[in-house]
Coordinates of C-alpha atoms and ligand atoms in Angstrom, one line a residue:
X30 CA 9.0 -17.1 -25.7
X31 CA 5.9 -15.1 -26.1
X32 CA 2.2 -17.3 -26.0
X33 CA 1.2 -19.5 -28.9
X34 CA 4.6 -18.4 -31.0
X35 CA 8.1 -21.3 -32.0
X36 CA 8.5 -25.0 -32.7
X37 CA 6.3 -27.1 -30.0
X38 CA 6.7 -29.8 -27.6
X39 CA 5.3 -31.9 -25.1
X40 CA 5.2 -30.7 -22.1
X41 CA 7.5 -32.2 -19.4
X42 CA 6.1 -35.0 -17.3
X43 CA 6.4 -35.9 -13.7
X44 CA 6.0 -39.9 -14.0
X45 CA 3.3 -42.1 -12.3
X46 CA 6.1 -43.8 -10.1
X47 CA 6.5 -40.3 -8.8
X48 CA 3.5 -38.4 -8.6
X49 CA 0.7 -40.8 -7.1
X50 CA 2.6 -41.8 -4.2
X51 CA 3.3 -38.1 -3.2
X52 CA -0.2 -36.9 -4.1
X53 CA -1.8 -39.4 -2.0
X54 CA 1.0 -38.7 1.1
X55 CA 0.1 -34.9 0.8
X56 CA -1.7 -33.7 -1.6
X57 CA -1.1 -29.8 -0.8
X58 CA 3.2 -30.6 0.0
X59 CA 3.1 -32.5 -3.5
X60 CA 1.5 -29.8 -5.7
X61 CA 3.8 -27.1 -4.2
X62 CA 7.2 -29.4 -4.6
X63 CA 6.2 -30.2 -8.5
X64 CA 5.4 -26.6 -8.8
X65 CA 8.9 -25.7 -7.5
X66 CA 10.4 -28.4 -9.6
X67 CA 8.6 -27.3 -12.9
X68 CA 10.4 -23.6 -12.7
X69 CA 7.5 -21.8 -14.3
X70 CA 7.2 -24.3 -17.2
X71 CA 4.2 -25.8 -18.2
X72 CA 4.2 -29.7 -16.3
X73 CA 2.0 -33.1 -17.2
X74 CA 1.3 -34.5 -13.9
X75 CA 0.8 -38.3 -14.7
X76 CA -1.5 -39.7 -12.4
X77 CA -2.5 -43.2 -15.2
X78 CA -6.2 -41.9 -16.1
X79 CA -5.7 -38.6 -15.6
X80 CA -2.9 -36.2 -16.7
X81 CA -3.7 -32.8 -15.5
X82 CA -1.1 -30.0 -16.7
X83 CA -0.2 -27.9 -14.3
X84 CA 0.2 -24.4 -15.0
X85 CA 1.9 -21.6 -12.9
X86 CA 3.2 -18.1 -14.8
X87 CA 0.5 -15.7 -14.8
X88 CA 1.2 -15.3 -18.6
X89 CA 0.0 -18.4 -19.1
X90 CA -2.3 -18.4 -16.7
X91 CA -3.8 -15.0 -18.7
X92 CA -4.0 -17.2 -21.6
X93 CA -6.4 -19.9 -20.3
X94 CA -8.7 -17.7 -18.5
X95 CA -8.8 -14.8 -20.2
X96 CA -7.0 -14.6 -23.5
X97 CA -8.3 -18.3 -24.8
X98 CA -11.1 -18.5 -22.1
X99 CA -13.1 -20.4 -24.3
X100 CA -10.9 -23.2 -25.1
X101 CA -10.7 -23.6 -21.7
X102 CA -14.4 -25.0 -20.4
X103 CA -14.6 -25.1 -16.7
X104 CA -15.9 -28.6 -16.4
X105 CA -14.4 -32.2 -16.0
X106 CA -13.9 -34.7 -13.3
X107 CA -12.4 -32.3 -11.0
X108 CA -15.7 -30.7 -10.9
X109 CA -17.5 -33.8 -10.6
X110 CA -18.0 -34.2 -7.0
X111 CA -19.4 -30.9 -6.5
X112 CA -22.3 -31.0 -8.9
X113 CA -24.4 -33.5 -6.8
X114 CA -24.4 -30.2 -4.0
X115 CA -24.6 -27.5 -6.2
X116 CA -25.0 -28.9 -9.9
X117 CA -23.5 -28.7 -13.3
X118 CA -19.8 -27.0 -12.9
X119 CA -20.7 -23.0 -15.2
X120 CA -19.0 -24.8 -18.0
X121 CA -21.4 -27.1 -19.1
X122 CA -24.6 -25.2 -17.3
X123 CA -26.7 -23.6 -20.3
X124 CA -28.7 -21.8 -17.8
X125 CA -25.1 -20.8 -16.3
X126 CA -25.5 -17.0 -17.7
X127 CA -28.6 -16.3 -16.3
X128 CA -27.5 -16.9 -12.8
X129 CA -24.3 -15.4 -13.1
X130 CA -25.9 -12.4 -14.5
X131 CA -28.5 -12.8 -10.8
X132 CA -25.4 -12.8 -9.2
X133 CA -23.8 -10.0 -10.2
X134 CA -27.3 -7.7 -9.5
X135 CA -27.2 -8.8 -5.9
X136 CA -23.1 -8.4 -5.8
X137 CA -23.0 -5.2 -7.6
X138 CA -21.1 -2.2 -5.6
X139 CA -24.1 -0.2 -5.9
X140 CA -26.1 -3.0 -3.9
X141 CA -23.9 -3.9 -1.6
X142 CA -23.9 -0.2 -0.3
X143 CA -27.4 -0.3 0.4
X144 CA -27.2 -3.1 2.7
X145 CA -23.7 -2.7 4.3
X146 CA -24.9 -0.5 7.4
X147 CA -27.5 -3.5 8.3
X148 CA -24.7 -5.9 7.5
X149 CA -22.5 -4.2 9.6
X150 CA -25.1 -4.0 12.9
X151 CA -25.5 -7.6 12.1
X152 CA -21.9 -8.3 12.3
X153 CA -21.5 -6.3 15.7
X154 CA -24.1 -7.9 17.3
X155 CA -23.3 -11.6 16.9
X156 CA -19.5 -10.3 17.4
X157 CA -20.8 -9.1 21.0
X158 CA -22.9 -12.1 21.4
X159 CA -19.8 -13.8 20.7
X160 CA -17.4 -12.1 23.5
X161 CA -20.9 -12.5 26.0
X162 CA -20.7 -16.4 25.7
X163 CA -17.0 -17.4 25.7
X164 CA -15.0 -15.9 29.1
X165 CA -11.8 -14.3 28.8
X166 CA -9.6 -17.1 27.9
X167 CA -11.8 -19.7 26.7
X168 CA -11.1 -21.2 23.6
X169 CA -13.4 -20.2 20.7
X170 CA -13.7 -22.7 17.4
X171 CA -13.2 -20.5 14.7
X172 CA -14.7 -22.2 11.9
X173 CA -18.4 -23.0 14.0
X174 CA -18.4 -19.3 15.2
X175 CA -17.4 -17.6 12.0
X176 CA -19.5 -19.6 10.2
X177 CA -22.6 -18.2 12.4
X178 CA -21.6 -15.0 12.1
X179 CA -21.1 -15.2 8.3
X180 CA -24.9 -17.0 7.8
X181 CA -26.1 -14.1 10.1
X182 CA -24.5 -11.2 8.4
X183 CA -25.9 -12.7 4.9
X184 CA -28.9 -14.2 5.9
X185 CA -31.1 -11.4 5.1
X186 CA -29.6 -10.0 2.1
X187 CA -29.5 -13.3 0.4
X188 CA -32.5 -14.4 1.3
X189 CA -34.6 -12.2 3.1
X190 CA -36.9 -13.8 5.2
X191 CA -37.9 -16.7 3.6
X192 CA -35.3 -18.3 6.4
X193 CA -35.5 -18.8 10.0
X194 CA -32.0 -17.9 11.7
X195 CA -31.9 -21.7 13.1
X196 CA -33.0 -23.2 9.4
X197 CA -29.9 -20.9 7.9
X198 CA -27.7 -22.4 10.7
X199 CA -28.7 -26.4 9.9
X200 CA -27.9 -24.9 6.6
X201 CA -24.8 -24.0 7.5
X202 CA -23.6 -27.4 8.8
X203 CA -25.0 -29.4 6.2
X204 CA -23.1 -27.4 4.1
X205 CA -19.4 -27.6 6.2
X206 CA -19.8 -31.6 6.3
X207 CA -20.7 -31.9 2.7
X208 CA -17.7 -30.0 1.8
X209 CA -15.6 -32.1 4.1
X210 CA -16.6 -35.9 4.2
X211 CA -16.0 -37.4 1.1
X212 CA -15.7 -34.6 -1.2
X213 CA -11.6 -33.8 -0.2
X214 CA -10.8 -37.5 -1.5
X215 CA -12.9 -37.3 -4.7
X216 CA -11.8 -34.1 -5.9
X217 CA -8.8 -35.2 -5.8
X218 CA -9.1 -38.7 -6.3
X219 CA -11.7 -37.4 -9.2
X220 CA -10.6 -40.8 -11.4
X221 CA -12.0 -43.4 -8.7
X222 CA -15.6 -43.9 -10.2
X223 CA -18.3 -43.2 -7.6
X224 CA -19.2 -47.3 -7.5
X225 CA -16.3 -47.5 -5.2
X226 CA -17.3 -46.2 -2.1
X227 CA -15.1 -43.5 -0.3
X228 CA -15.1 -42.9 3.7
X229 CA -17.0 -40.3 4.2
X230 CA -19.7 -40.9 1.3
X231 CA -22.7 -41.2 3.7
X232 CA -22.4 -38.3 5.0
X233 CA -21.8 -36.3 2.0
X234 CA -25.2 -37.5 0.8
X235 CA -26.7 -36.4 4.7
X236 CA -26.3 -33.7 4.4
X237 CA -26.8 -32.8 0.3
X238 CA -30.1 -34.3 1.7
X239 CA -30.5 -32.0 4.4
X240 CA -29.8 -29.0 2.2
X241 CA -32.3 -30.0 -0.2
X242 CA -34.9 -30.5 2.7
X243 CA -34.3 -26.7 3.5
X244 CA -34.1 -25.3 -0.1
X245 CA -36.6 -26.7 -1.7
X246 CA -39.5 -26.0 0.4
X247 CA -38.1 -22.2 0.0
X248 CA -38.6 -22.6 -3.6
X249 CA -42.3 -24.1 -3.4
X250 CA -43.4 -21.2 -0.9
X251 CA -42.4 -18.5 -2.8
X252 CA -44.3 -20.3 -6.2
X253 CA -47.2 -20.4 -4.1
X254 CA -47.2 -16.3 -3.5
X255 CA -46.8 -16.2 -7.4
X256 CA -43.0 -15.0 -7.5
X257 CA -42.1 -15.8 -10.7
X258 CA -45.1 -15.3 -12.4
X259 CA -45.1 -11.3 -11.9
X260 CA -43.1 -8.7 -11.2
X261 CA -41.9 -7.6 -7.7
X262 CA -41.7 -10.0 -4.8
X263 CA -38.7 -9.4 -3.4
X264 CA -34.8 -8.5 -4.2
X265 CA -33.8 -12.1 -2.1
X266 CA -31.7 -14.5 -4.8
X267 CA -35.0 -17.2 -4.4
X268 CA -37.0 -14.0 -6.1
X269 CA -34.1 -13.0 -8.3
X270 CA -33.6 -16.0 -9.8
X271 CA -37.8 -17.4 -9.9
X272 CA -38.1 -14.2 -12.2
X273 CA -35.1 -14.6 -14.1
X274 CA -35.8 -14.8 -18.0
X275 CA -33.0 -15.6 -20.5
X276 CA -32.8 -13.5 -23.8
X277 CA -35.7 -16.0 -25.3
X278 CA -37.9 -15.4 -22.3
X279 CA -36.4 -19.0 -21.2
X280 CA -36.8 -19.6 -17.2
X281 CA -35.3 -21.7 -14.7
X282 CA -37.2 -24.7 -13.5
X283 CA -36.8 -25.6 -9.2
X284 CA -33.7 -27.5 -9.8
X285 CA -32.0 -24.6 -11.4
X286 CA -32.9 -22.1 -9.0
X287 CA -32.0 -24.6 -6.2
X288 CA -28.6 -24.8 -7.1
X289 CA -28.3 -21.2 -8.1
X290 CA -29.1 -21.0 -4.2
X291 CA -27.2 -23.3 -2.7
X292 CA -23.9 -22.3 -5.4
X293 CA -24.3 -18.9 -4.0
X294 CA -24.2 -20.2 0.2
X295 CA -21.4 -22.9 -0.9
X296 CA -18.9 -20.1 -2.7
X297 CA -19.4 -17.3 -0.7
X298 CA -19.7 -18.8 3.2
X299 CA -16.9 -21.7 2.9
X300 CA -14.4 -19.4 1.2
X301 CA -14.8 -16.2 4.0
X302 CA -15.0 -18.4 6.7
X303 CA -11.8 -20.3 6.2
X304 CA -10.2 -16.9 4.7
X305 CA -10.5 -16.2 8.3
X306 CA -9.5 -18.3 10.3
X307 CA -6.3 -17.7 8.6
X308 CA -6.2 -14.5 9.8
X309 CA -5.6 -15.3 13.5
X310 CA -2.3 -17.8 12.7
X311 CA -0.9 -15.5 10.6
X312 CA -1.2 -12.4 13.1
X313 CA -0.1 -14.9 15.5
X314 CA 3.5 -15.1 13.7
X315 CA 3.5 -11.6 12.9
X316 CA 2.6 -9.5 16.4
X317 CA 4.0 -6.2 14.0
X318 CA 1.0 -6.6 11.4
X319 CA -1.6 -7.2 14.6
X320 CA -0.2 -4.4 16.3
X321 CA -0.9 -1.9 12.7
X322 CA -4.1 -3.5 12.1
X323 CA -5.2 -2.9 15.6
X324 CA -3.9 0.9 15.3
X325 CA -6.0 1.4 12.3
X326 CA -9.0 0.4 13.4
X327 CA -8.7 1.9 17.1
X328 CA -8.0 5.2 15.4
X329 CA -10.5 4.8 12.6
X330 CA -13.5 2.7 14.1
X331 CA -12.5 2.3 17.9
X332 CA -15.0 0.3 19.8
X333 CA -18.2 1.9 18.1
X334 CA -19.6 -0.4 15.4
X335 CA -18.4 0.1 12.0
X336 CA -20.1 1.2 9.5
X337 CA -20.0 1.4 5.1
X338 CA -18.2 5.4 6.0
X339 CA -15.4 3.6 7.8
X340 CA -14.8 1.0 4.9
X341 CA -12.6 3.5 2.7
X342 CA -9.9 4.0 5.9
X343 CA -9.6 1.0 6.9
X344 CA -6.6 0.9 3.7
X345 CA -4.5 -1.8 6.0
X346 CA -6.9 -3.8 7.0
X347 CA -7.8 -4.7 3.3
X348 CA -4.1 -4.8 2.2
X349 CA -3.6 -7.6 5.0
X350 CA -6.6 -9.4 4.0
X351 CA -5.0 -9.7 0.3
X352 CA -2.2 -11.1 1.5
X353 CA -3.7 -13.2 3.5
X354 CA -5.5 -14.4 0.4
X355 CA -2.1 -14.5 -1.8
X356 CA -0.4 -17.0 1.2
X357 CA -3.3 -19.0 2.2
X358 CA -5.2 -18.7 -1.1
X359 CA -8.2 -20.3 -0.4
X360 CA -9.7 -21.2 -4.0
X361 CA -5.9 -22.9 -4.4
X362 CA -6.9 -24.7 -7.3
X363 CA -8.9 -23.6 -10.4
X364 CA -9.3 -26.7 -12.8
X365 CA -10.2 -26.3 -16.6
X366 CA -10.7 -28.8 -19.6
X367 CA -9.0 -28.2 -23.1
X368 CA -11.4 -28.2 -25.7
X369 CA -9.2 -28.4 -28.7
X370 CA -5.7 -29.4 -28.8
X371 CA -3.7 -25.2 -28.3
X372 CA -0.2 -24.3 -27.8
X373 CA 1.3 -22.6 -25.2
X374 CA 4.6 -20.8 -25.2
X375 CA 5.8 -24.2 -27.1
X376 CA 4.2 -26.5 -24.6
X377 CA 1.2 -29.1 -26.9
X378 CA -2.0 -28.6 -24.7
X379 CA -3.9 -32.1 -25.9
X380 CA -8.1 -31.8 -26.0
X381 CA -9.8 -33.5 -23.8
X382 CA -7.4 -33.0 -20.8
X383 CA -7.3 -31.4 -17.6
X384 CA -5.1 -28.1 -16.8
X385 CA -5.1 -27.0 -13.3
X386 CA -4.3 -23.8 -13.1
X387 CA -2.9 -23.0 -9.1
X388 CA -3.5 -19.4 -7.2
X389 CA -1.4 -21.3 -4.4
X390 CA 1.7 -22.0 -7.2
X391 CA 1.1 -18.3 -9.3
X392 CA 1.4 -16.9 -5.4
X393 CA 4.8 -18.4 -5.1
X394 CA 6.8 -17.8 -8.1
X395 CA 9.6 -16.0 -7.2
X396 CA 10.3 -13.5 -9.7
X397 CA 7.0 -12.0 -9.5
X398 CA 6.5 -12.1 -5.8
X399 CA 10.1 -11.5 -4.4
X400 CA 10.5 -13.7 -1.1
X401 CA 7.3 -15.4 -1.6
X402 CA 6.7 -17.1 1.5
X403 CA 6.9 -13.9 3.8
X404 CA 4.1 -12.5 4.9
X405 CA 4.0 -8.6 4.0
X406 CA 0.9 -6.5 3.6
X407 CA 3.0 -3.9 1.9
X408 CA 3.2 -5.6 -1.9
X409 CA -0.3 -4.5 -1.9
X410 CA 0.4 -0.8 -0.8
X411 CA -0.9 2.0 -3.5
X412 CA 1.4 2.4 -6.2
X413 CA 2.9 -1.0 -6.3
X414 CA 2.1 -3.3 -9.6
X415 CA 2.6 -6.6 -11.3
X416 CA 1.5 -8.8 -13.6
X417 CA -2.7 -8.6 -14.0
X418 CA -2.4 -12.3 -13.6
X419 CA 0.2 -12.5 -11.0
X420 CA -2.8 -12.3 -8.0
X421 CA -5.6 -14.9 -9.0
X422 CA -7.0 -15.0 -5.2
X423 CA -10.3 -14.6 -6.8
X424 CA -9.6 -16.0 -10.6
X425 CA -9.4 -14.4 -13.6
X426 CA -11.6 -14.3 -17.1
X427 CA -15.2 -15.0 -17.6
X428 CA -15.8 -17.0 -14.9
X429 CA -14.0 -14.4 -12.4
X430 CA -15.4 -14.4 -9.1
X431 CA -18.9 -12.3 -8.5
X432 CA -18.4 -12.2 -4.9
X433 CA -14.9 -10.6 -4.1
X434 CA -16.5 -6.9 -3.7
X435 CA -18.8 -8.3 -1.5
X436 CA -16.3 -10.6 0.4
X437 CA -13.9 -7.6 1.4
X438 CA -16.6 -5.4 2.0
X439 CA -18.2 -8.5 4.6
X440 CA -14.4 -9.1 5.7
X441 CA -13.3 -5.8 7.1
X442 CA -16.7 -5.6 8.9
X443 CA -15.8 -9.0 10.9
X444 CA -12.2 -7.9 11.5
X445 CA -12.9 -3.9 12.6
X446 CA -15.9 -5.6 14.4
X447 CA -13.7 -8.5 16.2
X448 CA -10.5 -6.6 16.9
X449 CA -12.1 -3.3 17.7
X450 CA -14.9 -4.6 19.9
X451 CA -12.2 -7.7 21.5
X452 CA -8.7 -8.8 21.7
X453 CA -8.3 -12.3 19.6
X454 CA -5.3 -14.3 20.5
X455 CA -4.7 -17.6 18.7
X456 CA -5.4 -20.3 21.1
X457 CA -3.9 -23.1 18.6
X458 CA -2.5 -24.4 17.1
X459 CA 0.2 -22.5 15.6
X460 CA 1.9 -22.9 12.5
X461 CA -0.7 -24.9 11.7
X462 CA -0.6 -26.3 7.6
X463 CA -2.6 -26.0 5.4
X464 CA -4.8 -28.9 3.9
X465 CA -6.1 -29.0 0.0
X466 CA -10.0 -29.6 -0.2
X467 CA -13.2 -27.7 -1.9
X468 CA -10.8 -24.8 -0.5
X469 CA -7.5 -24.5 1.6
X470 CA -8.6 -25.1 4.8
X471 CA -6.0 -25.6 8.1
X472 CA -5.6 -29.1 9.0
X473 CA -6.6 -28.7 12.3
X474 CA -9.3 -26.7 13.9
X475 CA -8.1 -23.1 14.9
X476 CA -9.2 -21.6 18.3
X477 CA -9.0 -18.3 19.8
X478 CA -9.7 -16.5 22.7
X479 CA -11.4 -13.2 23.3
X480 CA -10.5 -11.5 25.7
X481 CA -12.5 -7.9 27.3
X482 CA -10.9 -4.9 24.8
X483 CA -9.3 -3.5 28.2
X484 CA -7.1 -6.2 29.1
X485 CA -3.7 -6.0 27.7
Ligands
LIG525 C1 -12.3 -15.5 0.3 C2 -13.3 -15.3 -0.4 C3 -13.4 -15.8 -1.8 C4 -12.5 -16.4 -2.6 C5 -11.0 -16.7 -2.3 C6 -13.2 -16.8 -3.9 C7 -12.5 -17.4 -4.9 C8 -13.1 -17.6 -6.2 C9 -12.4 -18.1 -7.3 C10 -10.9 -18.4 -7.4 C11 -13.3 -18.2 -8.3 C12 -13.1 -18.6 -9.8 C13 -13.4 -20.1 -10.0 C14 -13.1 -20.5 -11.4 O1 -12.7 -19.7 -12.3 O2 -13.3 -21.7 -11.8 C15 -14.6 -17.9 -7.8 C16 -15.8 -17.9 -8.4 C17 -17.0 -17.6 -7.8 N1 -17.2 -17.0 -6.6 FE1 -15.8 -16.6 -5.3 N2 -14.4 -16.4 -3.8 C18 -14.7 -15.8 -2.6 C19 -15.8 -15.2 -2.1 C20 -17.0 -15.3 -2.8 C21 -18.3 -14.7 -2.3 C22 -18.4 -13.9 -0.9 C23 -19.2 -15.0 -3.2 C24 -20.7 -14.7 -3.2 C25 -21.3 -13.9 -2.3 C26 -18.6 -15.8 -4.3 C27 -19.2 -16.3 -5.4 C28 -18.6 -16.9 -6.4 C29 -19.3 -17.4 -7.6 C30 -20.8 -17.5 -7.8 C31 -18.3 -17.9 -8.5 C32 -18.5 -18.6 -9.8 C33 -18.4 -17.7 -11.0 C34 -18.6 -18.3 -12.4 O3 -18.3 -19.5 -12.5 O4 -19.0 -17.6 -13.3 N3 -17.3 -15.9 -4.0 N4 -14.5 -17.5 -6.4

């Protein structure tokens, strides 16, 4: 039944007797078994205070984030624990435009050209740094080391040099334990008021602490040299946003330019580091993709360091990172609030309550992605189409991510750089699961080992 048309009901409900006790045994094994169960349809999860819907079909799915995007604010509980590291969720954030709109400047295509060859030396440098301190065989922790060479390869694009290299990594950690600790349970726990305490609380407020201790003193530098005030000063996102002016000439005060800065680190570091330390248990299970991928970029890149010419040819290397991003898809979970009551495809959506849309479901429906849980690079060769809605890796509508250009762009870099210049082996563990937080990280740590590009 098309969208919005024929007689309506209420959507079908899992019950509280069912739902809690699975959510809280595994969250990620729960969400994917209701998902199964609902078929496609539109499902109330009933959890007592809150009753999120849980959508799936990319038709749908086009209707709450694009079609009827406004009906659909992206605010609410879900969002809650967030906002004390980065602020007001864009939904409810008047000054939301504005930064989005700084966003997009230092994402555009255009941009990112003129700094992908210094990105790129970047990358290769702290890639042979990398190989230098860990011998053949040791293992490597993924998440620490990517995570350095992510803050390194963005440091001075983002921010210029109002930074020090050890300042961005403090920044760094403060900003992997704050999305850890506590936050996992509360987002998705969102209805346990923030009087109770949760494990994990103290920490969360460490290191928000910590992050403010480095930002803010950013801020009040650059005010001193007058950014802001005048034009020029600097293309880093502290001078983008200081001289940012709404359409009234409205500006943002430090708060707002403090969370523009630190929303910017939290959704593009967290998301491409974990993205990638995906990569190594998937190309663990599948040698054939590893032995293409390294095929490509021996013959394209070899062991020189890559550069913005090589990005166009390295066509594999990107198809593998977007199904890497359809399996493990690390935003999994993209929560909205209906603002008044809609109907879709039959299905009563009440205002006021929650929908969460899921890349991780849409990515396993079976009639739009034939044998969803294989891994196969080639659903994303030229020529082959779907549903626009079918592949939400990087959301959909309005609020559509700013950064994916940028992420592939930073993406192939690290993996021409890593497997062209090393040979990465997964040192553990394998078949590792995933786990449902701030993104979808593995539940355990992931190590590799680099071994010299000569040994076999
Ligand atoms: C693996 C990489 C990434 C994934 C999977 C990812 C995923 C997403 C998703 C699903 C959304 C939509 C959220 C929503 O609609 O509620 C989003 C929004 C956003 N992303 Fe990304 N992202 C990635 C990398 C990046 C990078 C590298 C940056 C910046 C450099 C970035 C910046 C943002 C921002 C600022 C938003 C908020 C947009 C808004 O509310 O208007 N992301 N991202």
């Amino acid at each position: 039944m098309p969208v919005g048309v024929g007689s309506v009901r209420e959507a079908r409900t899992v019950p509280f007797h069912q739902s809690l006790p699975r959510l809280l045994r595994d969250p990620l094994g729960a969400i994917e078994e209701m998902g199964r169960e609902s078929d496609g349809e539109i499902t109330r999860v009933n959890l007592g205070v809150l009753r999120p819907y849980l959508v799936t079909r990319p038709e749908h799915v086009q209707h709450i984030l694009r079609d009827n995007a406004a009906n659909y604010r992206r605010e609410g509980l879900m969002w809650k624990p967030l906002s004390r590291l980065v602020g007001e969720p864009s939904g409810a954030d008047p000054a939301w435009p504005l930064k989005r709109r700084i966003f997009q400047t230092l994402l555009t295509g255009k941009n990112i050209e003129t700094y992908t060859d210094e990105m790129a030396a970047t990358i290769a440098a702290n890639v042979d740094d990398l190989g230098r301190r860990y011998g053949a065989g040791a293992p490597v922790d993924c998440s620490d080391e990517l995570t350095r060479i992510v803050y390194r390869a963005i440091l001075r694009i983002f921010i210029g040099d109002r930074l020090s290299l050890a300042d961005a990594d403090r920044l760094g950690e403060a900003i992997t334990i704050a999305t850890t600790s506590s936050f996992r349970s509360r987002m998705l726990l969102p209805f346990v008021p923030h009087a109770v305490p949760l494990p994990g609380d103290h920490a969360f407020h460490q290191a928000v602490q910590k992050v403010d201790d480095i930002i803010f003193p950013i801020i009040e530098e650059a005010r001193r040299q007058g950014v802001g005030e005048r034009e020029g000063g600097g293309h880093d996102i502290v001078s983008l946003l200081l001289r940012a002016r709404d359409d009234e000439g409205g500006k943002l005060d430090d708060q707002g330019v403090r969370d523009g800065v630190v929303s910017l680190f939290v959704a593009g570091t967290e998301t491409t580091v974990t993205a990638l330390s995906w990569l190594w248990v998937v190309l663990d299970a599948h040698p054939d993709v590893m032995g293409r991928l390294r095929d490509e970029i021996e013959d394209v890149v070899g062991t020189a360091q890559p550069t913005r010419a090589h990005l166009p040819r390295l066509r594999y290397t990107k198809m593998v990172l977007q199904e890497l991003l359809r399996i493990y898809s690390v935003g999994w979970i993209i929560p909205r609030i209906v603002d008044r009551d809609d109907v879709i495809d039959g299905v009563r959506m009440h205002r006021g309550a929650t929908v969460a849309v899921s890349p991780y479901l849409t990515h396993r429906v079976p009639d739009v992605w034939p044998d969803p849980q294989a891994f196969d690079p080639e659903r994303f060769a030229p020529g082959r189409s779907r549903h626009r809605f079918a592949y939400l890796a990087f959301g959909a509508g309005p609020h559509q991510c700013v950064g994916s250009v940028f992420f592939t762009v930073e993406a192939q870099l690290i993996v021409a750089s890593m497997i062209g210049r090393l040979r990465p082996v997964l040192h553990g563990p394998a078949g590792v699961r995933p786990q449902a937080g701030l993104t979808l990280k593995p539940r355990e740590p992931i190590a590799i080992s680099l071994d010299p590009v000569n040994a076999k």
